[in-house]
CSV table of C-alpha atoms and ligand atoms in Angstrom, one decimal:
chain,number,residue,atom,x,y,z
R,10,MET,CA,0.1,0.0,-0.2
R,11,ALA,CA,1.0,3.7,-1.2
R,12,ASP,CA,2.6,5.9,1.8
R,13,ALA,CA,0.0,7.5,4.2
R,14,LEU,CA,-1.7,10.9,3.4
R,15,LYS,CA,-0.8,13.1,5.8
R,16,ILE,CA,-3.6,15.9,6.6
R,17,GLY,CA,-3.5,19.6,9.7
R,18,ILE,CA,-7.1,20.2,10.5
R,19,ALA,CA,-7.0,23.5,11.3
R,20,GLY,CA,-10.6,24.5,13.4
R,21,LEU,CA,-12.2,21.7,15.4
R,22,GLY,CA,-15.3,23.0,16.1
R,23,THR,CA,-18.5,21.5,14.6
R,24,VAL,CA,-17.7,20.2,11.6
R,25,GLY,CA,-14.1,19.8,12.1
R,26,ALA,CA,-14.7,17.3,15.1
R,27,SER,CA,-17.4,15.3,12.7
R,28,LEU,CA,-14.5,15.2,10.4
R,29,ALA,CA,-11.9,13.8,13.3
R,30,ARG,CA,-14.5,11.5,14.2
R,31,ILE,CA,-15.1,9.9,10.9
R,32,LEU,CA,-11.2,10.0,9.3
R,33,VAL,CA,-10.6,8.1,13.1
R,34,SER,CA,-13.2,5.5,12.7
R,35,ARG,CA,-13.5,4.8,8.8
R,36,ALA,CA,-9.8,4.8,9.1
R,37,ASN,CA,-9.4,0.9,7.6
R,38,GLU,CA,-12.6,1.0,4.9
R,39,LEU,CA,-11.3,4.4,3.8
R,40,ALA,CA,-7.0,3.1,3.3
R,41,ILE,CA,-8.9,0.5,1.2
R,42,THR,CA,-11.0,3.4,-1.1
R,43,CYS,CA,-8.3,4.8,-1.5
R,44,GLY,CA,-5.7,2.6,-1.9
R,45,ARG,CA,-3.2,4.4,1.6
R,46,PRO,CA,-4.3,5.7,4.3
R,47,ILE,CA,-5.3,8.7,5.3
R,48,THR,CA,-4.1,10.3,9.0
R,49,ILE,CA,-4.6,13.6,11.2
R,50,ALA,CA,-0.8,14.3,11.0
R,51,ALA,CA,-1.6,18.0,13.0
R,52,VAL,CA,-3.6,20.0,14.2
R,53,SER,CA,-5.1,23.6,15.2
R,54,ALA,CA,-7.5,24.7,17.8
R,55,ARG,CA,-7.9,27.9,19.7
R,56,ASP,CA,-9.5,25.1,23.1
R,57,ARG,CA,-6.9,21.9,22.9
R,58,SER,CA,-8.5,20.5,26.2
R,59,ARG,CA,-11.9,20.2,24.8
R,60,ASP,CA,-13.4,17.2,24.4
R,61,ARG,CA,-14.0,16.2,21.3
R,62,GLY,CA,-15.6,12.5,21.3
R,63,VAL,CA,-11.7,11.5,19.8
R,64,ASP,CA,-7.9,10.9,20.5
R,65,LEU,CA,-6.1,13.2,18.5
R,66,SER,CA,-3.0,12.4,21.0
R,67,GLY,CA,-0.9,10.9,18.2
R,68,ALA,CA,-1.3,14.6,16.2
R,69,VAL,CA,1.0,17.3,16.0
R,70,TRP,CA,-0.8,20.8,18.1
R,71,PHE,CA,0.2,23.8,16.7
R,72,GLU,CA,-0.5,27.4,18.1
R,73,THR,CA,-1.7,29.1,15.1
R,74,PRO,CA,-3.1,27.7,12.0
R,75,GLU,CA,-0.7,30.2,10.3
R,76,ALA,CA,2.1,28.2,12.0
R,77,MET,CA,1.2,24.9,10.6
R,78,ALA,CA,0.5,25.3,7.4
R,79,GLU,CA,4.1,26.8,7.4
R,80,THR,CA,6.3,24.4,8.9
R,81,ALA,CA,3.3,20.4,9.9
R,82,ASP,CA,5.1,17.1,8.0
R,83,ILE,CA,1.5,17.1,5.6
R,84,ASP,CA,0.4,16.5,2.5
R,85,VAL,CA,-2.6,18.8,2.9
R,86,PHE,CA,-4.2,21.4,4.6
R,87,VAL,CA,-7.5,21.3,5.2
R,88,GLU,CA,-9.4,24.6,6.2
R,89,LEU,CA,-12.4,24.9,8.6
R,90,ILE,CA,-12.3,28.3,10.4
R,91,GLY,CA,-14.0,30.8,8.5
R,92,GLY,CA,-14.1,33.8,7.8
R,93,ALA,CA,-12.5,35.9,4.4
R,94,GLU,CA,-9.9,37.6,6.0
R,95,GLY,CA,-7.6,36.4,9.4
R,96,PRO,CA,-6.3,33.3,10.3
R,97,ALA,CA,-8.3,30.8,8.1
R,98,GLU,CA,-7.0,33.0,4.6
R,99,ARG,CA,-3.2,34.1,5.8
R,100,ALA,CA,-2.9,30.4,6.4
R,101,VAL,CA,-4.7,29.1,2.7
R,102,ARG,CA,-2.5,31.7,1.2
R,103,ILE,CA,1.1,30.0,3.3
R,104,ALA,CA,-0.5,26.4,2.4
R,105,LEU,CA,-0.5,26.9,-0.9
R,106,SER,CA,2.5,28.6,-2.1
R,107,ARG,CA,4.0,26.1,0.1
R,108,GLY,CA,3.2,24.2,-2.9
R,109,LEU,CA,0.2,21.8,-0.2
R,110,HIS,CA,-3.0,21.0,-1.7
R,111,VAL,CA,-5.4,22.5,0.8
R,112,VAL,CA,-9.9,21.4,1.2
R,113,THR,CA,-11.7,24.1,3.0
R,114,ALA,CA,-15.7,24.9,2.8
R,115,ASN,CA,-15.1,28.3,3.6
R,116,LYS,CA,-17.6,30.1,0.6
R,117,ALA,CA,-16.6,33.8,2.5
R,118,LEU,CA,-12.4,32.8,1.7
R,119,LEU,CA,-13.2,31.6,-2.1
R,120,ALA,CA,-16.0,34.2,-2.5
R,121,ARG,CA,-13.5,37.1,-1.7
R,122,HIS,CA,-10.2,36.1,-2.9
R,123,GLY,CA,-11.1,32.5,-5.0
R,124,VAL,CA,-9.8,33.3,-8.5
R,125,GLU,CA,-6.0,34.1,-6.8
R,126,LEU,CA,-6.5,31.2,-4.5
R,127,ALA,CA,-7.3,29.0,-8.1
R,128,ARG,CA,-4.0,31.2,-9.8
R,129,THR,CA,-1.4,30.1,-6.9
R,130,ALA,CA,-2.9,26.5,-7.0
R,131,GLU,CA,-3.0,25.9,-10.4
R,132,GLU,CA,0.8,27.8,-11.2
R,133,LYS,CA,2.3,25.3,-7.9
R,134,GLY,CA,0.4,22.0,-9.5
R,135,VAL,CA,-1.3,20.9,-6.2
R,136,LEU,CA,-5.6,21.5,-5.7
R,137,LEU,CA,-8.2,23.5,-3.7
R,138,ASN,CA,-10.9,21.3,-3.1
R,139,PHE,CA,-14.2,23.6,-1.8
R,140,GLU,CA,-17.1,21.6,-2.2
R,141,ALA,CA,-17.4,21.6,1.6
R,142,ALA,CA,-18.4,25.7,0.4
R,143,VAL,CA,-22.2,25.1,-1.1
R,144,ALA,CA,-24.8,23.2,-0.1
R,145,GLY,CA,-23.1,21.2,2.4
R,146,GLY,CA,-22.9,17.5,1.2
R,147,ILE,CA,-24.6,18.1,-2.0
R,148,PRO,CA,-21.5,17.8,-4.8
R,149,VAL,CA,-22.7,20.5,-6.6
R,150,ILE,CA,-18.7,21.9,-7.3
R,151,LYS,CA,-18.3,18.6,-8.2
R,152,ALA,CA,-21.1,18.6,-11.0
R,153,LEU,CA,-20.9,22.2,-12.1
R,154,ARG,CA,-16.7,21.7,-12.6
R,155,GLU,CA,-16.4,18.0,-14.0
R,156,SER,CA,-19.8,16.3,-15.4
R,157,LEU,CA,-21.6,19.0,-16.7
R,158,THR,CA,-18.2,20.6,-19.1
R,159,GLY,CA,-19.2,21.4,-22.8
R,160,ASN,CA,-23.1,21.7,-20.8
R,161,THR,CA,-24.2,26.1,-21.6
R,162,VAL,CA,-25.5,26.9,-18.5
R,163,SER,CA,-28.7,29.3,-18.9
R,164,ARG,CA,-29.4,28.6,-14.4
R,165,VAL,CA,-28.1,28.1,-11.6
R,166,TYR,CA,-30.2,28.8,-8.7
R,167,GLY,CA,-31.4,27.0,-4.8
R,168,ILE,CA,-31.9,27.0,-1.3
R,169,MET,CA,-27.7,26.7,-0.7
R,170,ASN,CA,-28.7,27.9,2.8
R,171,GLY,CA,-29.6,25.8,5.6
R,172,THR,CA,-30.9,27.9,8.2
R,173,CYS,CA,-32.7,30.1,6.2
R,174,ASN,CA,-35.1,27.1,4.8
R,175,TYR,CA,-35.8,25.4,8.8
R,176,ILE,CA,-36.8,28.8,10.3
R,177,LEU,CA,-38.9,29.4,7.4
R,178,THR,CA,-40.1,25.7,7.4
R,179,ARG,CA,-40.7,25.5,11.2
R,180,MET,CA,-42.5,29.5,11.1
R,181,GLU,CA,-44.2,28.2,8.4
R,182,LYS,CA,-45.7,23.8,9.6
R,183,GLU,CA,-45.9,24.8,13.1
R,184,GLY,CA,-46.4,29.2,13.3
R,185,LEU,CA,-42.9,28.9,16.0
R,186,THR,CA,-41.9,32.9,15.3
R,187,PHE,CA,-38.2,33.6,13.5
R,188,GLU,CA,-36.7,34.4,16.6
R,189,ALA,CA,-37.5,31.4,18.6
R,190,CYS,CA,-36.0,28.9,15.0
R,191,LEU,CA,-33.4,31.0,14.8
R,192,LYS,CA,-32.2,29.5,18.2
R,193,GLU,CA,-32.6,26.2,17.2
R,194,ALA,CA,-30.6,26.6,13.8
R,195,GLN,CA,-27.5,27.6,16.0
R,196,ARG,CA,-28.3,25.4,18.8
R,197,LEU,CA,-28.0,22.7,16.3
R,198,GLY,CA,-24.9,24.1,14.5
R,199,TYR,CA,-26.4,25.6,11.1
R,200,ALA,CA,-25.9,28.5,11.7
R,201,GLU,CA,-22.6,31.0,11.3
R,202,ALA,CA,-20.9,31.9,13.7
R,203,ASP,CA,-23.0,35.5,12.7
R,204,PRO,CA,-26.5,34.2,12.5
R,205,THR,CA,-26.6,37.7,10.6
R,206,PHE,CA,-24.8,36.4,7.6
R,207,ASP,CA,-27.5,33.4,7.2
R,208,ILE,CA,-30.6,35.6,7.6
R,209,GLU,CA,-29.4,38.2,5.8
R,210,GLY,CA,-28.8,36.6,3.0
R,211,ASN,CA,-25.1,36.9,3.0
R,212,ASP,CA,-24.3,33.3,2.7
R,213,THR,CA,-26.1,32.6,0.3
R,214,ALA,CA,-24.2,35.4,-1.9
R,215,HIS,CA,-21.0,33.5,-1.1
R,216,LYS,CA,-22.1,30.0,-2.1
R,217,LEU,CA,-23.7,31.7,-5.5
R,218,ALA,CA,-20.8,33.9,-6.3
R,219,ILE,CA,-18.8,30.5,-6.1
R,220,LEU,CA,-21.7,28.4,-8.8
R,221,THR,CA,-21.8,31.5,-10.7
R,222,THR,CA,-17.9,30.8,-11.8
R,223,LEU,CA,-18.2,27.1,-12.2
R,224,ALA,CA,-21.5,27.5,-14.5
R,225,PHE,CA,-20.8,30.7,-16.2
R,226,GLY,CA,-16.8,30.2,-16.8
R,227,THR,CA,-16.9,34.4,-15.3
R,228,GLU,CA,-14.6,35.5,-12.3
R,229,ILE,CA,-16.0,35.5,-8.8
R,230,ALA,CA,-18.1,38.8,-9.3
R,231,ALA,CA,-19.8,38.4,-5.2
R,232,ASP,CA,-19.6,42.5,-4.4
R,233,GLU,CA,-22.4,42.4,-8.0
R,234,ILE,CA,-25.5,40.6,-5.9
R,235,TYR,CA,-28.5,41.7,-5.6
R,236,LEU,CA,-29.0,41.0,-2.0
R,237,GLU,CA,-32.1,40.9,0.4
R,238,GLY,CA,-32.3,38.3,3.3
R,239,ILE,CA,-35.2,37.2,5.2
R,240,SER,CA,-35.9,38.6,8.1
R,241,ASN,CA,-38.7,41.0,6.5
R,242,ILE,CA,-41.1,37.8,6.0
R,243,SER,CA,-44.5,37.6,7.8
R,244,ILE,CA,-46.1,34.1,8.9
R,245,GLU,CA,-48.6,36.8,6.7
R,246,ASP,CA,-46.5,36.2,3.7
R,247,ILE,CA,-46.0,33.0,4.3
R,248,HIS,CA,-50.0,32.2,4.5
R,249,ALA,CA,-51.0,34.6,1.2
R,250,ALA,CA,-48.5,32.9,0.1
R,251,ALA,CA,-49.8,29.9,0.4
R,252,GLU,CA,-53.3,30.4,-0.3
R,253,LEU,CA,-51.8,31.5,-3.6
R,254,GLY,CA,-50.4,28.2,-4.2
R,255,TYR,CA,-46.4,29.2,-2.9
R,256,ARG,CA,-43.4,28.2,-0.9
R,257,ILE,CA,-41.3,31.7,-0.1
R,258,LYS,CA,-38.2,30.0,-0.2
R,259,LEU,CA,-34.7,31.6,0.0
R,260,LEU,CA,-33.0,31.2,-2.5
R,261,GLY,CA,-29.9,32.4,-4.7
R,262,VAL,CA,-30.4,32.7,-8.3
R,263,ALA,CA,-27.7,33.1,-11.5
R,264,GLN,CA,-28.7,33.6,-14.8
R,265,ARG,CA,-28.0,34.0,-17.9
R,266,THR,CA,-29.0,37.0,-19.9
R,267,GLU,CA,-29.0,39.3,-23.3
R,268,SER,CA,-27.6,42.3,-21.2
R,269,GLY,CA,-25.3,39.9,-19.2
R,270,ILE,CA,-25.7,37.4,-15.9
R,271,GLU,CA,-28.3,38.9,-13.3
R,272,GLN,CA,-26.9,37.3,-9.5
R,273,ARG,CA,-30.0,37.3,-6.9
R,274,VAL,CA,-30.3,36.4,-3.3
R,275,HIS,CA,-34.1,37.2,-1.7
R,276,PRO,CA,-37.1,35.6,-0.5
R,277,THR,CA,-38.4,34.1,-3.7
R,278,MET,CA,-42.0,32.5,-4.1
R,279,VAL,CA,-41.8,29.3,-6.0
R,280,PRO,CA,-44.7,27.3,-7.0
R,281,HIS,CA,-46.0,25.2,-4.3
R,282,ASP,CA,-46.4,21.8,-7.0
R,283,SER,CA,-42.7,22.8,-7.7
R,284,VAL,CA,-39.8,20.0,-6.0
R,285,ILE,CA,-37.8,22.8,-5.0
R,286,ALA,CA,-41.0,24.5,-2.8
R,287,GLN,CA,-41.2,21.3,-1.0
R,288,VAL,CA,-37.6,21.0,-0.2
R,289,ASP,CA,-38.1,21.2,4.4
R,290,GLY,CA,-35.6,22.1,7.6
R,291,VAL,CA,-32.0,22.4,7.2
R,292,THR,CA,-32.0,20.3,3.9
R,293,ASN,CA,-30.8,22.7,0.4
R,294,ALA,CA,-31.5,21.9,-3.2
R,295,VAL,CA,-29.5,23.1,-5.8
R,296,ALA,CA,-30.5,23.2,-9.5
R,297,ILE,CA,-28.9,23.9,-13.0
R,298,GLU,CA,-30.7,23.9,-16.1
R,299,SER,CA,-28.3,23.6,-19.6
R,300,ASP,CA,-28.1,22.5,-22.8
R,301,ILE,CA,-26.9,19.1,-23.1
R,302,LEU,CA,-28.7,17.6,-20.0
R,303,GLY,CA,-31.2,19.7,-19.8
R,304,GLU,CA,-32.5,20.3,-16.0
R,305,LEU,CA,-31.1,18.9,-13.4
R,306,LEU,CA,-32.0,19.3,-9.3
R,307,MET,CA,-29.4,18.3,-6.4
R,308,VAL,CA,-30.8,18.0,-2.8
R,309,GLY,CA,-29.5,17.0,0.0
R,310,PRO,CA,-28.5,18.5,3.6
R,311,GLY,CA,-26.9,21.4,3.0
R,312,ALA,CA,-25.7,22.3,6.4
R,313,GLY,CA,-24.2,20.8,10.1
R,314,GLY,CA,-21.6,18.5,11.7
R,315,ASN,CA,-22.2,15.1,9.4
R,316,ALA,CA,-22.6,17.1,6.5
R,317,THR,CA,-20.1,19.3,6.3
R,318,ALA,CA,-18.1,16.9,7.2
R,319,SER,CA,-18.6,14.5,4.4
R,320,ALA,CA,-17.9,17.0,1.4
R,321,VAL,CA,-15.3,17.7,2.8
R,322,LEU,CA,-14.3,14.1,3.6
R,323,GLY,CA,-14.5,13.4,-0.6
R,324,ASP,CA,-11.8,15.9,-1.0
R,325,ILE,CA,-9.5,14.4,1.0
R,326,ALA,CA,-10.7,11.3,-0.3
R,327,ASP,CA,-10.0,12.7,-3.8
R,328,ILE,CA,-6.1,14.2,-3.5
R,329,ALA,CA,-5.2,11.2,-1.7
R,330,LYS,CA,-6.7,8.4,-4.9
R,331,SER,CA,-4.5,10.6,-7.6
R,332,ARG,CA,-1.0,10.1,-7.6
R,333,PRO,CA,1.9,13.1,-8.5
R,334,GLY,CA,2.5,14.3,-11.5
R,335,ALA,CA,-1.3,14.0,-12.3
R,336,GLN,CA,-3.2,16.8,-14.7
R,337,ARG,CA,-5.4,18.4,-11.9
R,338,VAL,CA,-9.2,19.4,-12.1
R,339,PRO,CA,-8.4,23.4,-13.0
R,340,VAL,CA,-9.9,24.6,-9.3
R,341,LEU,CA,-12.6,26.4,-10.3
R,342,GLY,CA,-14.0,24.3,-14.0
R,343,THR,CA,-12.2,27.0,-16.3
R,344,PRO,CA,-8.3,27.7,-15.6
R,345,ALA,CA,-7.9,30.5,-14.1
R,346,GLU,CA,-6.3,33.2,-16.1
R,347,ASN,CA,-9.1,31.9,-19.0
R,348,LEU,CA,-11.9,33.2,-16.2
R,349,ALA,CA,-13.9,36.0,-18.8
R,350,PRO,CA,-14.8,39.2,-17.4
R,351,TYR,CA,-18.2,38.8,-15.4
R,352,ARG,CA,-20.8,41.0,-17.7
R,353,LYS,CA,-23.1,42.4,-15.0
R,354,ALA,CA,-27.4,42.8,-15.4
R,355,GLN,CA,-28.6,45.4,-14.1
R,356,MET,CA,-31.1,43.9,-11.1
R,357,GLN,CA,-33.7,47.3,-12.9
R,358,SER,CA,-34.2,45.2,-15.9
R,359,HIS,CA,-34.5,41.7,-14.3
R,360,GLU,CA,-38.2,40.4,-15.5
R,361,GLY,CA,-40.1,37.5,-13.6
R,362,GLY,CA,-43.1,37.3,-11.9
R,363,TYR,CA,-43.9,39.2,-8.6
R,364,PHE,CA,-46.4,39.0,-5.5
R,365,ILE,CA,-46.8,42.5,-3.9
R,366,ARG,CA,-48.5,42.6,-0.5
R,367,LEU,CA,-50.4,46.5,0.6
R,368,THR,CA,-52.0,47.3,4.1
R,369,VAL,CA,-54.5,50.2,3.0
R,370,LEU,CA,-56.3,52.1,4.4
R,371,ASP,CA,-59.9,51.4,4.2
R,372,ARG,CA,-61.2,54.7,2.0
R,373,ALA,CA,-63.3,54.1,-0.9
R,374,GLY,CA,-60.9,54.9,-4.3
R,375,VAL,CA,-57.7,52.8,-3.0
R,376,PHE,CA,-57.6,49.9,-4.9
R,377,ALA,CA,-59.4,51.3,-8.6
R,378,SER,CA,-56.1,53.8,-7.6
R,379,VAL,CA,-54.2,50.4,-7.0
R,380,ALA,CA,-55.0,49.1,-9.6
R,381,THR,CA,-54.7,52.0,-11.9
R,382,GLN,CA,-50.2,51.9,-11.6
R,383,MET,CA,-50.1,48.9,-12.6
R,384,ALA,CA,-52.0,49.6,-15.5
R,385,GLN,CA,-49.4,52.9,-15.8
R,386,ASN,CA,-46.5,51.0,-15.7
R,387,GLY,CA,-47.6,47.7,-18.4
R,388,ILE,CA,-48.5,45.6,-15.2
R,389,SER,CA,-50.6,42.7,-15.9
R,390,LEU,CA,-52.0,40.8,-13.1
R,391,GLU,CA,-52.3,37.2,-12.8
R,392,SER,CA,-54.5,38.6,-9.9
R,393,ILE,CA,-55.3,40.5,-7.2
R,394,VAL,CA,-57.5,40.1,-4.3
R,395,GLN,CA,-59.0,42.4,-1.1
R,396,ARG,CA,-60.1,41.3,2.5
R,397,ALA,CA,-60.4,42.7,5.7
R,398,ASN,CA,-58.2,40.1,7.6
R,399,GLY,CA,-54.4,39.0,6.4
R,400,GLY,CA,-52.3,41.1,9.8
R,401,ALA,CA,-53.9,44.5,8.8
R,402,PRO,CA,-54.8,46.6,11.9
R,403,THR,CA,-58.7,46.4,11.7
R,404,ASP,CA,-59.2,49.9,10.4
R,405,ALA,CA,-57.2,49.0,7.2
R,406,LYS,CA,-57.2,46.7,5.0
R,407,THR,CA,-54.7,44.0,2.9
R,408,ILE,CA,-54.1,44.0,-1.0
R,409,ILE,CA,-52.4,40.9,-2.3
R,410,LEU,CA,-50.7,41.1,-5.9
R,411,VAL,CA,-49.6,38.2,-8.0
R,412,THR,CA,-48.4,39.8,-11.2
R,413,HIS,CA,-47.8,38.8,-14.9
R,414,ALA,CA,-44.2,38.4,-15.9
R,415,THR,CA,-43.2,42.2,-15.7
R,416,SER,CA,-39.6,44.1,-15.4
R,417,GLU,CA,-38.0,45.3,-11.5
R,418,ASP,CA,-37.9,48.5,-13.1
R,419,SER,CA,-42.8,48.5,-13.9
R,420,VAL,CA,-42.4,47.1,-10.3
R,421,ARG,CA,-40.7,50.0,-8.3
R,422,ARG,CA,-42.3,52.1,-10.3
R,423,ALA,CA,-45.8,51.1,-9.9
R,424,VAL,CA,-45.4,51.2,-6.4
R,425,ALA,CA,-43.4,53.9,-5.6
R,426,GLY,CA,-46.7,54.9,-7.7
R,427,ILE,CA,-48.6,54.2,-4.7
R,428,LYS,CA,-46.5,54.9,-1.7
R,429,SER,CA,-46.6,59.0,-2.9
R,430,GLY,CA,-51.3,57.6,-2.9
R,431,SER,CA,-50.8,58.3,1.3
R,432,TYR,CA,-53.0,55.8,1.5
R,433,LEU,CA,-50.9,53.3,2.7
R,434,ALA,CA,-50.8,52.3,6.2
R,435,GLY,CA,-47.9,49.7,6.2
R,436,GLU,CA,-44.8,49.3,3.9
R,437,PRO,CA,-45.4,47.2,1.2
R,438,GLN,CA,-43.6,44.2,0.8
R,439,VAL,CA,-42.8,42.7,-3.1
R,440,ILE,CA,-41.4,38.8,-3.2
R,441,ARG,CA,-40.1,37.7,-6.9
R,442,ILE,CA,-42.2,34.7,-7.9
R,443,GLU,CA,-39.8,31.6,-9.7
R,444,ARG,CA,-40.5,29.3,-12.0
R,445,PRO,CA,-38.2,26.0,-12.6
R,446,LYS,CA,-38.6,25.1,-15.8
R,447,ALA,CA,-40.4,21.1,-15.4
R,448,LEU,CA,-39.0,20.0,-12.0
P,520,HSE,N1,-24.6,28.6,8.1
P,520,HSE,C1,-24.5,27.8,6.7
P,520,HSE,C2,-26.3,27.2,6.7
P,520,HSE,C3,-24.2,26.8,6.8
P,520,HSE,O1,-26.9,27.8,7.0
P,520,HSE,O2,-26.3,27.3,5.5
P,520,HSE,C4,-23.5,25.6,6.1
P,520,HSE,O3,-23.1,26.1,5.0
């Protein structure tokens, strides 16, 4: 049997500890599958004394990830610390420059520095694997980077944040408050260290930026993503969506349009009978639409220790199975030097259906005025209903509109017109509608 692959793990939190337990408990099976043993030769974590349910006494402990990257006797640096800057970034740069393979689950790091890191890895002839960075255990990176080569992708979208999907599902199904659901997601180890990254959509945006590059062969453009989180979604929206035959999901969507590539993250209404609408809890789903294959939908566990560790383990196993001198798969699917510049499609030109919920004062002419604003902006309506309940104060009414496909610009102008009518009793709620092709 070939020599052992020596790995160093930086970060022994939820994911790092799961990974270490799996590597130790499945050592024999892994050695057979990979043709060589995988050993944990080095670790770096803040708290050395914590019981993690695994014996790491055989590994060399390092005070900092940077020191481990610089001096440890390892073949692979596994970064499970997180964060776009700071120790994780410094250590990954050191490891790559030293010619070590790197495996990371760090979406923020890749969204910010991915192209540069890919270039370094390619120059050094080492692998930079990051399957766990997007959609937890779902092998979507491999699908885009390798399996769909030659396809022209038109749209990639999905539920990529387990915490948000968990919150939206429990609010809808159990009537729990947003805060109670978030606390539970944190307790279960799904949420980011700072959960505003989850609920404000930043985490989904980081993942989307990575998928966009893999899908369209363009440079990473995380700062060009239109972003709205779920903190503004009320139980009234969820109920109204259900009545109209939709469910609300936080989606990340990247789409090829005539004017460029559209990247957006926002709460989205998806038709109740679509597969993605049925994806509940911490589960993630990623749909890829391409010309040769057609529509592909991958669904699976999106966050948590074992789901993420499974993807990290797959990346480590790929390195264990590869042979020195073998041709490397480009880190981002396309060699970093061949990535095209990102051409942004403006959000104003986004075309799609919209759900608009208005809380209006109960007086004559309001309904007609709302309808007029829609007509003046060329917006065709699929439905418009007015009701006395729906969470509106007692002296107000709720009007819910669902539009046929129209432009973001038209909707913004219509809503501005409605706002200037001085009959609103609350902020209008606007939620975009996304329609899967067939699934
Ligand atoms: N906080 C992330 C989520 C973890 O909830 O999906 C996985 O990236």
